[in-house]
Tab-separated table of C-alpha atoms and ligand atoms in Angstrom:
chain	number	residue	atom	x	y	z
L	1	UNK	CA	0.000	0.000	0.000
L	2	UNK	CA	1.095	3.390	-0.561
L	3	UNK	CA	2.697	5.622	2.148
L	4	UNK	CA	-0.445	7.733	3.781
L	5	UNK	CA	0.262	10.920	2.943
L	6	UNK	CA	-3.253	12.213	4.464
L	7	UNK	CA	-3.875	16.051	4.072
L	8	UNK	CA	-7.784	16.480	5.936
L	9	UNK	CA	-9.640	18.718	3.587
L	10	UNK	CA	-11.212	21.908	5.677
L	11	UNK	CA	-12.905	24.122	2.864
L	12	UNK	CA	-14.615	26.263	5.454
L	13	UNK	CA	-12.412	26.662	8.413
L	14	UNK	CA	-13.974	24.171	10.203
L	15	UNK	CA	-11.243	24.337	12.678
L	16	UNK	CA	-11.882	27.807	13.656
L	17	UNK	CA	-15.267	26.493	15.307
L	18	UNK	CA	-12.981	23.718	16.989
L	19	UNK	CA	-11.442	24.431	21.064
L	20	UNK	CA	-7.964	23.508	21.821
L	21	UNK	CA	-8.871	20.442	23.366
L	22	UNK	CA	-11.180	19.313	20.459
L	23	UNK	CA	-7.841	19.351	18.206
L	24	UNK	CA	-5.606	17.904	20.514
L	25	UNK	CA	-7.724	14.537	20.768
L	26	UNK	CA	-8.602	14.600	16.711
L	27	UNK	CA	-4.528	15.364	15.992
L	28	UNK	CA	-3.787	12.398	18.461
L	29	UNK	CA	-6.603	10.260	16.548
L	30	UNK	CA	-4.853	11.413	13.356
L	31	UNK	CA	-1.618	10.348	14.083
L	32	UNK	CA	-1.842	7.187	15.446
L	33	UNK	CA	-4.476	6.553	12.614
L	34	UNK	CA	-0.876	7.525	10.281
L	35	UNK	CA	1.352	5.704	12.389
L	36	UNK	CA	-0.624	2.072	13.291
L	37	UNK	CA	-3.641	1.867	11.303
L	38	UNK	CA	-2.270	3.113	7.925
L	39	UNK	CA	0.462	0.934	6.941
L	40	UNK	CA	-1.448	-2.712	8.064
L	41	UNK	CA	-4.546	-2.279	7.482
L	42	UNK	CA	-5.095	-3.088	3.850
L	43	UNK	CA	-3.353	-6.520	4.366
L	44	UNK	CA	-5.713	-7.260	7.276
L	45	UNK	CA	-8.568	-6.356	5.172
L	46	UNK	CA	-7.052	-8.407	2.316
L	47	UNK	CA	-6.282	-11.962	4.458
L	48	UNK	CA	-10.469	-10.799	6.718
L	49	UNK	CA	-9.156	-10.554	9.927
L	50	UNK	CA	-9.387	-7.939	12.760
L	51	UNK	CA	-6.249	-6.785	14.180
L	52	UNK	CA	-6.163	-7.504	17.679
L	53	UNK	CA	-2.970	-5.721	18.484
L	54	UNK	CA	-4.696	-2.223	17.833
L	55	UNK	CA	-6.766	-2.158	20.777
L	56	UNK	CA	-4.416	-0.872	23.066
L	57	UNK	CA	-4.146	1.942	20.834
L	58	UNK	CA	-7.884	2.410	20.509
L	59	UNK	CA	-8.055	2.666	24.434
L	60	UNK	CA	-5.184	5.060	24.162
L	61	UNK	CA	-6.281	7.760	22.134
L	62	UNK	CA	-9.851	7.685	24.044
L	63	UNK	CA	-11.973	5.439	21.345
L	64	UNK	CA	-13.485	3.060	24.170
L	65	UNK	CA	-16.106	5.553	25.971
L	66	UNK	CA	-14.688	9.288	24.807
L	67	UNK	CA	-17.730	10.988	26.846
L	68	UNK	CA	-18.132	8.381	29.628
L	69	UNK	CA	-17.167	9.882	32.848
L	70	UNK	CA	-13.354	9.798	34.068
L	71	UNK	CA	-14.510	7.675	37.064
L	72	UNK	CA	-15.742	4.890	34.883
L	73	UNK	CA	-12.597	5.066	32.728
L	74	UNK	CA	-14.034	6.980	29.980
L	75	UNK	CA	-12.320	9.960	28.308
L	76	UNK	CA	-14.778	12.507	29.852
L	77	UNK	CA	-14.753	13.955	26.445
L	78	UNK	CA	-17.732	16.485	24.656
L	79	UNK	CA	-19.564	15.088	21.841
L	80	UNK	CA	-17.449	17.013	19.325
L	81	UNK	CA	-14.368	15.384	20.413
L	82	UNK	CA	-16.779	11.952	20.359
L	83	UNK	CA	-17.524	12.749	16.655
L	84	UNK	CA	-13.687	13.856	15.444
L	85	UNK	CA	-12.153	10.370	16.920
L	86	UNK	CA	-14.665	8.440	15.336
L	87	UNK	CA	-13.710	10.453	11.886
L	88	UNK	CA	-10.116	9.987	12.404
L	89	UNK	CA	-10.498	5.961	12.557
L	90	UNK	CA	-13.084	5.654	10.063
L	91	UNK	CA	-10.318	7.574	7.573
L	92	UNK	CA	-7.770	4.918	8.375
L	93	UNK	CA	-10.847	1.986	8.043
L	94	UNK	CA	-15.002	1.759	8.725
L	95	UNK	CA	-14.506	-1.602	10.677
L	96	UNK	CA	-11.905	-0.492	12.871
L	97	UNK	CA	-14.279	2.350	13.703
L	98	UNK	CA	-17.062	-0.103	13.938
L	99	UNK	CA	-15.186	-1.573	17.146
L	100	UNK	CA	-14.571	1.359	18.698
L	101	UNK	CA	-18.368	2.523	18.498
L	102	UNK	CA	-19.683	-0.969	19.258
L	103	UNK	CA	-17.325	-0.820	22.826
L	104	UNK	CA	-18.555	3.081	23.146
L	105	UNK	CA	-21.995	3.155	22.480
L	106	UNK	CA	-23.396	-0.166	22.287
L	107	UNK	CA	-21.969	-1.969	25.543
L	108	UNK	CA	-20.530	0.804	27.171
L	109	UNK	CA	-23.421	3.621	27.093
L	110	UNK	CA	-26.052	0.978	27.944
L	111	UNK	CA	-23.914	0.006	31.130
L	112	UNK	CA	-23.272	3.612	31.918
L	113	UNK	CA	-27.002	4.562	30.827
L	114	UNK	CA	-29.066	1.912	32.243
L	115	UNK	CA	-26.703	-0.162	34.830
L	116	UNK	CA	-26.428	0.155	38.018
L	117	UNK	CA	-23.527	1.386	39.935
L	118	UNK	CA	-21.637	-2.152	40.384
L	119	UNK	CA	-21.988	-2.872	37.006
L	120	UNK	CA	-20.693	0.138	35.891
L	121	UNK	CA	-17.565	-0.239	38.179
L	122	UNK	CA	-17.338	-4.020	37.294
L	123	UNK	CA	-17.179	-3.321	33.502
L	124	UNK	CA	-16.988	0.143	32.316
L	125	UNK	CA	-13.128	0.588	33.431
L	126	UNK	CA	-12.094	-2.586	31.619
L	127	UNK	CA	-13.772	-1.920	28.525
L	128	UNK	CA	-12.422	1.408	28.672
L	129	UNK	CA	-8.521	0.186	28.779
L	130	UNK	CA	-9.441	-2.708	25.965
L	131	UNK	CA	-8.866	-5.673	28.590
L	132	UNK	CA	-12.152	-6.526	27.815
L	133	UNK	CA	-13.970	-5.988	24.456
L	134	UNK	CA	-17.733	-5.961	24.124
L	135	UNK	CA	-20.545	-7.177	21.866
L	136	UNK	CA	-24.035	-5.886	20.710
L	137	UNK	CA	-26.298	-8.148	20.311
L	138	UNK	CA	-29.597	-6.856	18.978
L	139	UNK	CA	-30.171	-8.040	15.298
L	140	UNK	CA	-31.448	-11.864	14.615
L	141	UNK	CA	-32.000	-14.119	11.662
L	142	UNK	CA	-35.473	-13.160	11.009
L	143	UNK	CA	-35.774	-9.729	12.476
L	144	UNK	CA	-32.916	-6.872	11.045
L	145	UNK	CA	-35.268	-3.488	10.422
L	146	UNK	CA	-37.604	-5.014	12.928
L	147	UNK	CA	-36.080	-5.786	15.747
L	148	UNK	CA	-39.174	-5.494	18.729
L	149	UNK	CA	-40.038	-8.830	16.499
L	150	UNK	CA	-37.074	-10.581	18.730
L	151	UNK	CA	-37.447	-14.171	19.748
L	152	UNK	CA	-34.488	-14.443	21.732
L	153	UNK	CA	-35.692	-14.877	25.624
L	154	UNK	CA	-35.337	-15.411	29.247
L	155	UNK	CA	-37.319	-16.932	32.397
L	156	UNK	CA	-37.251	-15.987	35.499
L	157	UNK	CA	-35.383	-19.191	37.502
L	158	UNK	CA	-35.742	-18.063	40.519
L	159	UNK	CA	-32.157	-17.562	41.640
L	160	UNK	CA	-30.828	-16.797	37.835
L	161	UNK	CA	-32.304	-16.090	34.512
L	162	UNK	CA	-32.438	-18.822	31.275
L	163	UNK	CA	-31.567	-17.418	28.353
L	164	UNK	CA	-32.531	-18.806	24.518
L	165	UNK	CA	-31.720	-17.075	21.107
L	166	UNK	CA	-29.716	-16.660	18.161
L	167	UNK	CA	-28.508	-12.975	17.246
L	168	UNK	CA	-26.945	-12.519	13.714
L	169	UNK	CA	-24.223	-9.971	11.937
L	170	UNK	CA	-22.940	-8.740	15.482
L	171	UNK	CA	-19.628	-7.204	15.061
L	172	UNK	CA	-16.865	-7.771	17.442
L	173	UNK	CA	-18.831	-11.252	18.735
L	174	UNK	CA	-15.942	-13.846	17.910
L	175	UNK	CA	-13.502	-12.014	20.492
L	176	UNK	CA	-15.954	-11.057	22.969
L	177	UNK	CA	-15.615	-11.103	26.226
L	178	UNK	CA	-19.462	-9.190	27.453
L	179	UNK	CA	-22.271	-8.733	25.477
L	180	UNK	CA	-25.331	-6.722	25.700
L	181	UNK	CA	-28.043	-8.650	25.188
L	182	UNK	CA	-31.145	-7.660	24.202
L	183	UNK	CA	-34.412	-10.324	24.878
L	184	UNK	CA	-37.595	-10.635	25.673
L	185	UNK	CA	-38.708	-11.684	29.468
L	186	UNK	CA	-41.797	-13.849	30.133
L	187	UNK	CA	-43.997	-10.449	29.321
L	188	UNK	CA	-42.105	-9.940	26.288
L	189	UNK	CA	-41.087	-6.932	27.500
L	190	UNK	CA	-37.519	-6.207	26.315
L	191	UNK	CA	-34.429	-5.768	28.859
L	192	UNK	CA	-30.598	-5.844	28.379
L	193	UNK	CA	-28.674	-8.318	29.804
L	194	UNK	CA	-24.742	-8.575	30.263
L	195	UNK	CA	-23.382	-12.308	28.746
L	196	UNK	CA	-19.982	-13.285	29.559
L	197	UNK	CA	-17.920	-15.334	27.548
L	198	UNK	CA	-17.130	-17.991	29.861
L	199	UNK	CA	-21.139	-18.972	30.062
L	200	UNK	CA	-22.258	-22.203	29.725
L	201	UNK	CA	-24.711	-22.385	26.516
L	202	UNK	CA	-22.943	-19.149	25.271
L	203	UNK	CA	-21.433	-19.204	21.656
L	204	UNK	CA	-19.899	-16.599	18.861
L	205	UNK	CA	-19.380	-18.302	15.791
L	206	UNK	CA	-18.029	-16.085	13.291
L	207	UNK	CA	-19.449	-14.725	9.738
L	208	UNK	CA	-17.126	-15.851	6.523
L	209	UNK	CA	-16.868	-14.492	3.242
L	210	UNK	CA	-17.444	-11.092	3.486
L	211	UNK	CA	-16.481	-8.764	1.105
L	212	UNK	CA	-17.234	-5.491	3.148
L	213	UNK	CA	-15.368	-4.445	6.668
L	214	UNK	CA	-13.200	-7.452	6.265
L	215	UNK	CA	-10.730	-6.081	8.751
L	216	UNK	CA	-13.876	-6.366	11.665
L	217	UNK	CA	-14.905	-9.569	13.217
L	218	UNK	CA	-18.883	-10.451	12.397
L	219	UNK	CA	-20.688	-13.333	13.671
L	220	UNK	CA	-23.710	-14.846	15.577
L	221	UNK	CA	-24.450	-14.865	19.345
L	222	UNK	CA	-26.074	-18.236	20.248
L	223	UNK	CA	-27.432	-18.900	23.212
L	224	UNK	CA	-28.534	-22.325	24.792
L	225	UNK	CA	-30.339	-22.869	28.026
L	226	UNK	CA	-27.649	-20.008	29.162
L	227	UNK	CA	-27.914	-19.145	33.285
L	228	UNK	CA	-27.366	-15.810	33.433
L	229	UNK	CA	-27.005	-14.380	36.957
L	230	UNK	CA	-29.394	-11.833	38.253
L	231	UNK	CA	-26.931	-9.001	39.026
L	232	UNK	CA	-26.101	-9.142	34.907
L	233	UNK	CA	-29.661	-7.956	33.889
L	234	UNK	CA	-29.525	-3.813	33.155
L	235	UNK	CA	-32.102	-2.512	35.994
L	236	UNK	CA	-32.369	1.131	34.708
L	237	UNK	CA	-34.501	1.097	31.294
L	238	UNK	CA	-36.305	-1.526	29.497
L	239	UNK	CA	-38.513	-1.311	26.179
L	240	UNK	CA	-37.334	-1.220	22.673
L	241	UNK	CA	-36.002	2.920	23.686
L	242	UNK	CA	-33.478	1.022	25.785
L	243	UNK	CA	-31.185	-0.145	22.689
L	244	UNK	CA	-32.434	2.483	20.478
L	245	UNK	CA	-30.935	4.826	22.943
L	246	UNK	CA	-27.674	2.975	22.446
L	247	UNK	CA	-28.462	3.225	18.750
L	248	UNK	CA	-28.726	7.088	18.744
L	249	UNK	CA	-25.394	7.491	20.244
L	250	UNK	CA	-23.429	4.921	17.748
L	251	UNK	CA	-25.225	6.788	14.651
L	252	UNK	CA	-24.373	9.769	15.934
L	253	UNK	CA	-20.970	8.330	15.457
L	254	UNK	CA	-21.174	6.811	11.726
L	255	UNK	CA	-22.736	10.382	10.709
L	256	UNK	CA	-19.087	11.612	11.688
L	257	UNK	CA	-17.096	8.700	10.691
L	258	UNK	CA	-18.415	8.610	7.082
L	259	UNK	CA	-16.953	12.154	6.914
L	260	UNK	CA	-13.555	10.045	7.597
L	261	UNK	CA	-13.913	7.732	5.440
L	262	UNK	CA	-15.293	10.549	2.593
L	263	UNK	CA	-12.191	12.616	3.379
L	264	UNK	CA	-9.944	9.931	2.407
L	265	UNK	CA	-11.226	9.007	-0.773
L	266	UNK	CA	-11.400	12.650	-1.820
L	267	UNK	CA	-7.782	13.224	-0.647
L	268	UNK	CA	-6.338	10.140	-2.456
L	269	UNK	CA	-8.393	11.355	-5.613
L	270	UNK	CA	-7.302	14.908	-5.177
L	271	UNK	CA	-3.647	13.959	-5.292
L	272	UNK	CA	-3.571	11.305	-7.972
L	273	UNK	CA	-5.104	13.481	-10.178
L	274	UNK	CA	-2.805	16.507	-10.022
L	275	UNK	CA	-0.058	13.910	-10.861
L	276	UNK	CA	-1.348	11.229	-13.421
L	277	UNK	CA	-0.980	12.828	-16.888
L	278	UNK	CA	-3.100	11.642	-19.795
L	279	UNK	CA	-3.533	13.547	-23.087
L	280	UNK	CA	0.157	15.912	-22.259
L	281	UNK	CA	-1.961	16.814	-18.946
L	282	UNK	CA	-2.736	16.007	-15.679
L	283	UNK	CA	-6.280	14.636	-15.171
L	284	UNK	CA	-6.997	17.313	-12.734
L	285	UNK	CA	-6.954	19.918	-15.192
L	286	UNK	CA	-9.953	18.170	-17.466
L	287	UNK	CA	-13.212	19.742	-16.700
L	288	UNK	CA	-14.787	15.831	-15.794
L	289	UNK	CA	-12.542	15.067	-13.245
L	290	UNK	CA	-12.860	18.888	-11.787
L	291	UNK	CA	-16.566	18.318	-11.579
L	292	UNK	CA	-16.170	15.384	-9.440
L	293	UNK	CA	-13.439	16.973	-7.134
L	294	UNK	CA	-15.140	20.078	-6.771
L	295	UNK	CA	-18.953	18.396	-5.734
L	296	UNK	CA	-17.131	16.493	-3.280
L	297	UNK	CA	-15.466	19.231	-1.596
L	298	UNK	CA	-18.715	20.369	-1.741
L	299	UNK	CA	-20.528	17.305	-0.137
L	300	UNK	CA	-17.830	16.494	2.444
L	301	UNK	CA	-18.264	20.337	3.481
L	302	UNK	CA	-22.058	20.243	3.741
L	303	UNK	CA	-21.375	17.387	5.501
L	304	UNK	CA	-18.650	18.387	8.016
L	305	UNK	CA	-21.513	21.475	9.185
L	306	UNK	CA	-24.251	18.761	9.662
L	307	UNK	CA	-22.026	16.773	12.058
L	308	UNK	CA	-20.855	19.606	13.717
L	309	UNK	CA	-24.198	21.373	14.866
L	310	UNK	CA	-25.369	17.750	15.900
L	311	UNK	CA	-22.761	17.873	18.194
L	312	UNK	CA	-24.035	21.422	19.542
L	313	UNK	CA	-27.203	19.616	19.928
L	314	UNK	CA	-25.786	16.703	21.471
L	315	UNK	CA	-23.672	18.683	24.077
L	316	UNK	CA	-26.497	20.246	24.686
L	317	UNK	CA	-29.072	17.038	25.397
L	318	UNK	CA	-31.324	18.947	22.505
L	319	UNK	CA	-30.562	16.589	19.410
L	320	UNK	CA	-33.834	14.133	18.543
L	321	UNK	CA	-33.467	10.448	17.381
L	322	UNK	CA	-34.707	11.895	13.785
L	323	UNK	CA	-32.072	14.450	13.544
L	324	UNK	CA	-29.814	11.803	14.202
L	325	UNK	CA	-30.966	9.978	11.422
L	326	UNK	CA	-30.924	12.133	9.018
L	327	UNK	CA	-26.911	12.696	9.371
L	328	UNK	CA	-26.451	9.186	9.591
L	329	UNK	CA	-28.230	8.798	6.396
L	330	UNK	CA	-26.872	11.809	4.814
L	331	UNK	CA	-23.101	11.132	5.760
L	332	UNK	CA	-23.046	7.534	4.398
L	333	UNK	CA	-24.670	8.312	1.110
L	334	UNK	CA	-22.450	11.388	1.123
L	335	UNK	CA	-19.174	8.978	1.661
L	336	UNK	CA	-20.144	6.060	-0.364
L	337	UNK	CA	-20.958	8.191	-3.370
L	338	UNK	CA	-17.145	10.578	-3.238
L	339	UNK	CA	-15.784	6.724	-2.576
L	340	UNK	CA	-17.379	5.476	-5.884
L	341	UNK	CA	-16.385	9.178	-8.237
L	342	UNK	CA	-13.020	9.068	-6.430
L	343	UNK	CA	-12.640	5.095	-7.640
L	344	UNK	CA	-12.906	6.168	-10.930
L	345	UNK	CA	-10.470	9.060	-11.043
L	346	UNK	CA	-8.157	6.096	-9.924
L	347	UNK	CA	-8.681	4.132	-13.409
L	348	UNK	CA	-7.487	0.828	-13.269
L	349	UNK	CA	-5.378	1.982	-10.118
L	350	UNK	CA	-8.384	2.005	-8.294
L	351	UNK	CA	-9.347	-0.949	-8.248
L	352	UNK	CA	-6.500	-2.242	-6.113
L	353	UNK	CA	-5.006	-2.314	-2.344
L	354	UNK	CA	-2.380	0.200	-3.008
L	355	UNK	CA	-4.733	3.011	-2.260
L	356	UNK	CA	-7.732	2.802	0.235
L	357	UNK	CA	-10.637	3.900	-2.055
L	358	UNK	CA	-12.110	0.436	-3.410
L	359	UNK	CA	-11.959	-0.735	0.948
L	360	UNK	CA	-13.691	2.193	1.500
L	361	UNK	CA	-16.369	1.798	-0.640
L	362	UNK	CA	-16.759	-2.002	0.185
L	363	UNK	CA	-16.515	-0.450	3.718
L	364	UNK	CA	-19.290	1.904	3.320
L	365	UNK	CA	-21.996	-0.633	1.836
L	366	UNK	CA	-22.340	-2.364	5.615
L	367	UNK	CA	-22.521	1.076	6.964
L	368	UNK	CA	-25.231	2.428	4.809
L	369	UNK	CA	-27.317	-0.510	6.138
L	370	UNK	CA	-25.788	-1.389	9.714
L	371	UNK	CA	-27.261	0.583	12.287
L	372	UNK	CA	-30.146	1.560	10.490
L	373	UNK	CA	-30.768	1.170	7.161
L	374	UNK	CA	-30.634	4.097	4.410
L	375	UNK	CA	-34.537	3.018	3.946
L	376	UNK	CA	-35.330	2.933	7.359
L	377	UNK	CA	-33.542	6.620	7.989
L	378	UNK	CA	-35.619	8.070	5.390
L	379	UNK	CA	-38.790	6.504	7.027
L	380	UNK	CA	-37.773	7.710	10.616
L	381	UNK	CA	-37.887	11.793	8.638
L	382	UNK	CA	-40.724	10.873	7.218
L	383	UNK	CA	-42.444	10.245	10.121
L	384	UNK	CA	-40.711	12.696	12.074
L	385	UNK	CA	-42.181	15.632	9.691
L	386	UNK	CA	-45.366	14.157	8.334
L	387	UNK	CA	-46.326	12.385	11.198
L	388	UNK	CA	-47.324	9.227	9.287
L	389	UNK	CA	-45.960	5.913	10.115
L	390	UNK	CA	-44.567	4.890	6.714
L	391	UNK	CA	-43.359	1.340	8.266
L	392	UNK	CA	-46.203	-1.252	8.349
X	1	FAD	C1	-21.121	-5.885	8.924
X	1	FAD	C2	-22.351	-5.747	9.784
X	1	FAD	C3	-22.195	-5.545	11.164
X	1	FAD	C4	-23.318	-5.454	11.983
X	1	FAD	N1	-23.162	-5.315	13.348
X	1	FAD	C5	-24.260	-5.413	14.160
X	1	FAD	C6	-24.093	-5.451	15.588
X	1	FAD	O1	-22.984	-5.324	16.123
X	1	FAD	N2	-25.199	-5.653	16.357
X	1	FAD	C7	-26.461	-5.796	15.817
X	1	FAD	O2	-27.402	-5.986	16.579
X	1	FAD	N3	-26.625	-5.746	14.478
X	1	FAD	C8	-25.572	-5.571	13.637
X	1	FAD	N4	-25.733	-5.551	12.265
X	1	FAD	C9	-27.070	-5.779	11.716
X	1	FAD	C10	-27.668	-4.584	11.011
X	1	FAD	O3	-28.042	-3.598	11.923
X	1	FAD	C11	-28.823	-5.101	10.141
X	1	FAD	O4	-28.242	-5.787	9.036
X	1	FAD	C12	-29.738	-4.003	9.671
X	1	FAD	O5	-30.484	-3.480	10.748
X	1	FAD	C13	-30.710	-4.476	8.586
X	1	FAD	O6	-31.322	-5.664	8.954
X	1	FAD	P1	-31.358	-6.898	7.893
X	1	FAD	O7	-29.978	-7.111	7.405
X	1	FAD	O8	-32.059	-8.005	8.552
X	1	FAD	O9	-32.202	-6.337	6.666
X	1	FAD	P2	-33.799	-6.310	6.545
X	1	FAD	O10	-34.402	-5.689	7.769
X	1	FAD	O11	-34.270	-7.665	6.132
X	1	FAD	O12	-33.988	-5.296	5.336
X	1	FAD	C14	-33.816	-5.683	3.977
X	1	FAD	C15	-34.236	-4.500	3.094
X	1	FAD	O13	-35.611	-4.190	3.332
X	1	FAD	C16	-35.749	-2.813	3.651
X	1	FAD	N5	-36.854	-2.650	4.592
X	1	FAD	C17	-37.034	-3.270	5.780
X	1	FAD	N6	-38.151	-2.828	6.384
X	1	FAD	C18	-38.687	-1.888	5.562
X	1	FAD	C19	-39.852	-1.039	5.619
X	1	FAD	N7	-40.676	-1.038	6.698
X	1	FAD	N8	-40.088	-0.207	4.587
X	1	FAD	C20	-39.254	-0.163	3.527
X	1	FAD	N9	-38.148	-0.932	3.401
X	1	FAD	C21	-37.880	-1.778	4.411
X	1	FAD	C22	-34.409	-2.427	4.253
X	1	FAD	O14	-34.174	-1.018	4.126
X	1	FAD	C23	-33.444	-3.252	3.402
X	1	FAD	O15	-33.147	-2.558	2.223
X	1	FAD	C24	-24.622	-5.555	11.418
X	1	FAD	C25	-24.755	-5.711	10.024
X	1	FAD	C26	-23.628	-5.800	9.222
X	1	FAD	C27	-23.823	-5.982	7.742
């Protein structure tokens, strides 16, 4: 692969609206992102496996919990700072960012969130340094869009719970060591429930032959006759709003991290065509390839201010589910567009591992449907401004 020679596009001063801090953690981001993720990642990508050995780094540079509170082990971060990290890793790759948001917001914020305090000291400062890595384990077989359809379950035992299912597509479930379940209780009223590894009935075997986020681990979450203890069931919220909650706060995440992967694409573009020469000139200066560069300077900028005032919002408790959705959906389409223009300016030299463009876009098709589909965004605005439910 070709040395990263990153240059983060900033059309409209961005940076100015940026504090001190807020630069410090997205230069540290960027750097290690330079210095660790950079140079391996394409061959991890290329031979499907996660690198393990990155996530000390990740807990370094704040990736595991950036807002939780100091006590717990978290960063203490804003959301803005949140929101740049997630950017920084999703330029270097989309499934190393998918780890970091699945520890952050999917099994960290519904400890923090809806635990109670010994579970949060049990878990949240272990998960925060990387010793332990967590799963999220909401999707199943026959119920992806719609998950309050789950059939995964537990009774009450009297002195533990018994826990039945099958969840599907869960990132980070093959090296595990919690997970967040979400199932249905004898009322079929839905809880959370914290699964360790070492559980009898518990398995997490893993999803093959992907050809998107190859360098994240994917598989199931089975679970047979599985005696949870009582102390692992999440006491503070219950309902379908309990993971959505979670949800909220990992989109949040992708609406910035698409702007990552967007950046890189357009950067890599930018530069090969100001050098390759065809016709006595270089590409850059045909008016084509100019169109393409300039609309996504364009898009990555519109896209940058979106993030940014949803991280006002955020910092301020005021952003809405449906405003959330609409970056998510936005941002993705946004990246995974640039990722397919900037693939062309590439030519042939596109289509290979020596730059990150054709990852990225392979990348970016799990992310456009992960966490929310781009159909299912739409229908959340839709119903958010005409107050029709569009879904059934
Ligand atoms: C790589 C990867 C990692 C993932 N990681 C996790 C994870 O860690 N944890 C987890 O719980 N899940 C995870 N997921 C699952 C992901 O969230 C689901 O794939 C997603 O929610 C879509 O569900 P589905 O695949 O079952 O598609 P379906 O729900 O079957 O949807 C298929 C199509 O139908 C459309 N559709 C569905 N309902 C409607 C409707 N009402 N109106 C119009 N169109 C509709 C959808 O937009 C889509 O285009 C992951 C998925 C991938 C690919």
């Amino acid at each position: 692969m070709k040395p990263d020679l990153f240059e983060a596009p900033d059309y409209y001063n961005l940076d100015d609206l940026l504090t001190d801090e807020h630069k410090l953690v997205r230069d540290a981001a960027r750097e290690w992102v330079k210095r660790d993720i950079s140079p391996i990642i394409e061959s991890y990508a290329q031979k499907a496996e996660f690198p393990t050995q990155i996530i000390k780094g990740l807990a370094e540079i704040g990736a595991f919990g950036p807002y939780i509170p100091e006590e717990y082990g978290g960063a203490g971060l804003d959301q803005i700072s949140y929101g740049l990290i997630m950017q920084e890793i999703e330029r270097g790759d989309s499934g190393v960012r998918s780890t970091a948001s699945v520890q952050s917001s999917l099994v960290m914020y519904p400890i923090w969130k809806y635990g109670n305090e010994e579970q949060r000291q049990k878990y949240l400062p272990k998960l925060a340094s990387g010793e332990w890595m967590g799963s999220f384990g909401l999707t199943e077989p026959d119920h992806g869009s719609n998950p309050g359809g789950m059939v995964t379950n537990y009774k009450d035992m009297g002195d533990h719970y018994l826990l039945n299912g099958a969840k599907l597509w869960i990132s980070n479930s093959p090296f595990c060591d919690v997970a967040v379940v979400w199932a249905k209780n004898e009322e079929g009223r839905i809880h959370g429930l914290i699964v360790e590894r070492e559980m009898e009935g518990f398995s997490t075997p893993e999803t093959h032959n992907k050809w998107s986020l190859r360098a994240s681990a994917t598989g199931e979450l089975i679970f047979q006759d599985v005696k949870v203890p009582k102390e692992n069931l999440l006491p503070n919220k219950s309902g379908l709003g309990a993971p959505l909650g979670c949800l909220d706060s990992a989109r949040y995440g992708i609406a910035w991290g698409a702007i990552g992967a967007a950046m890189d694409c357009y950067d890599t573009a930018l530069r090969y065509a100001k050098e390759r020469v065809q016709f006595g000139k270089p590409i850059a200066a045909f008016q084509l390839q100019q169109k393409k560069l300039a609309e996504m300077i364009t898009e990555i900028t519109k896209a940058q201010l979106l993030a940014f005032r949803l991280g006002q919002l955020k910092n301020e408790n005021r952003a809405s589910s449906a405003q959330i959705s609409m970056a998510k959906r936005n941002n993705v389409e946004m990246a995974i567009t640039i990722a397919r223009e900037a693939r062309q300016i590439l030519g042939g030299m596109g289509i290979t591992g020596e730059y990150s463009i054709m990852r990225h876009m392979m990348n970016l098709e799990s992310v456009i449907t992960y966490e929310g589909t781009h159909d299912i965004h739409l229908l959340i605005t839709g119903l958010d401004i005409t107050g029709h439910n569009a879904f059934k």
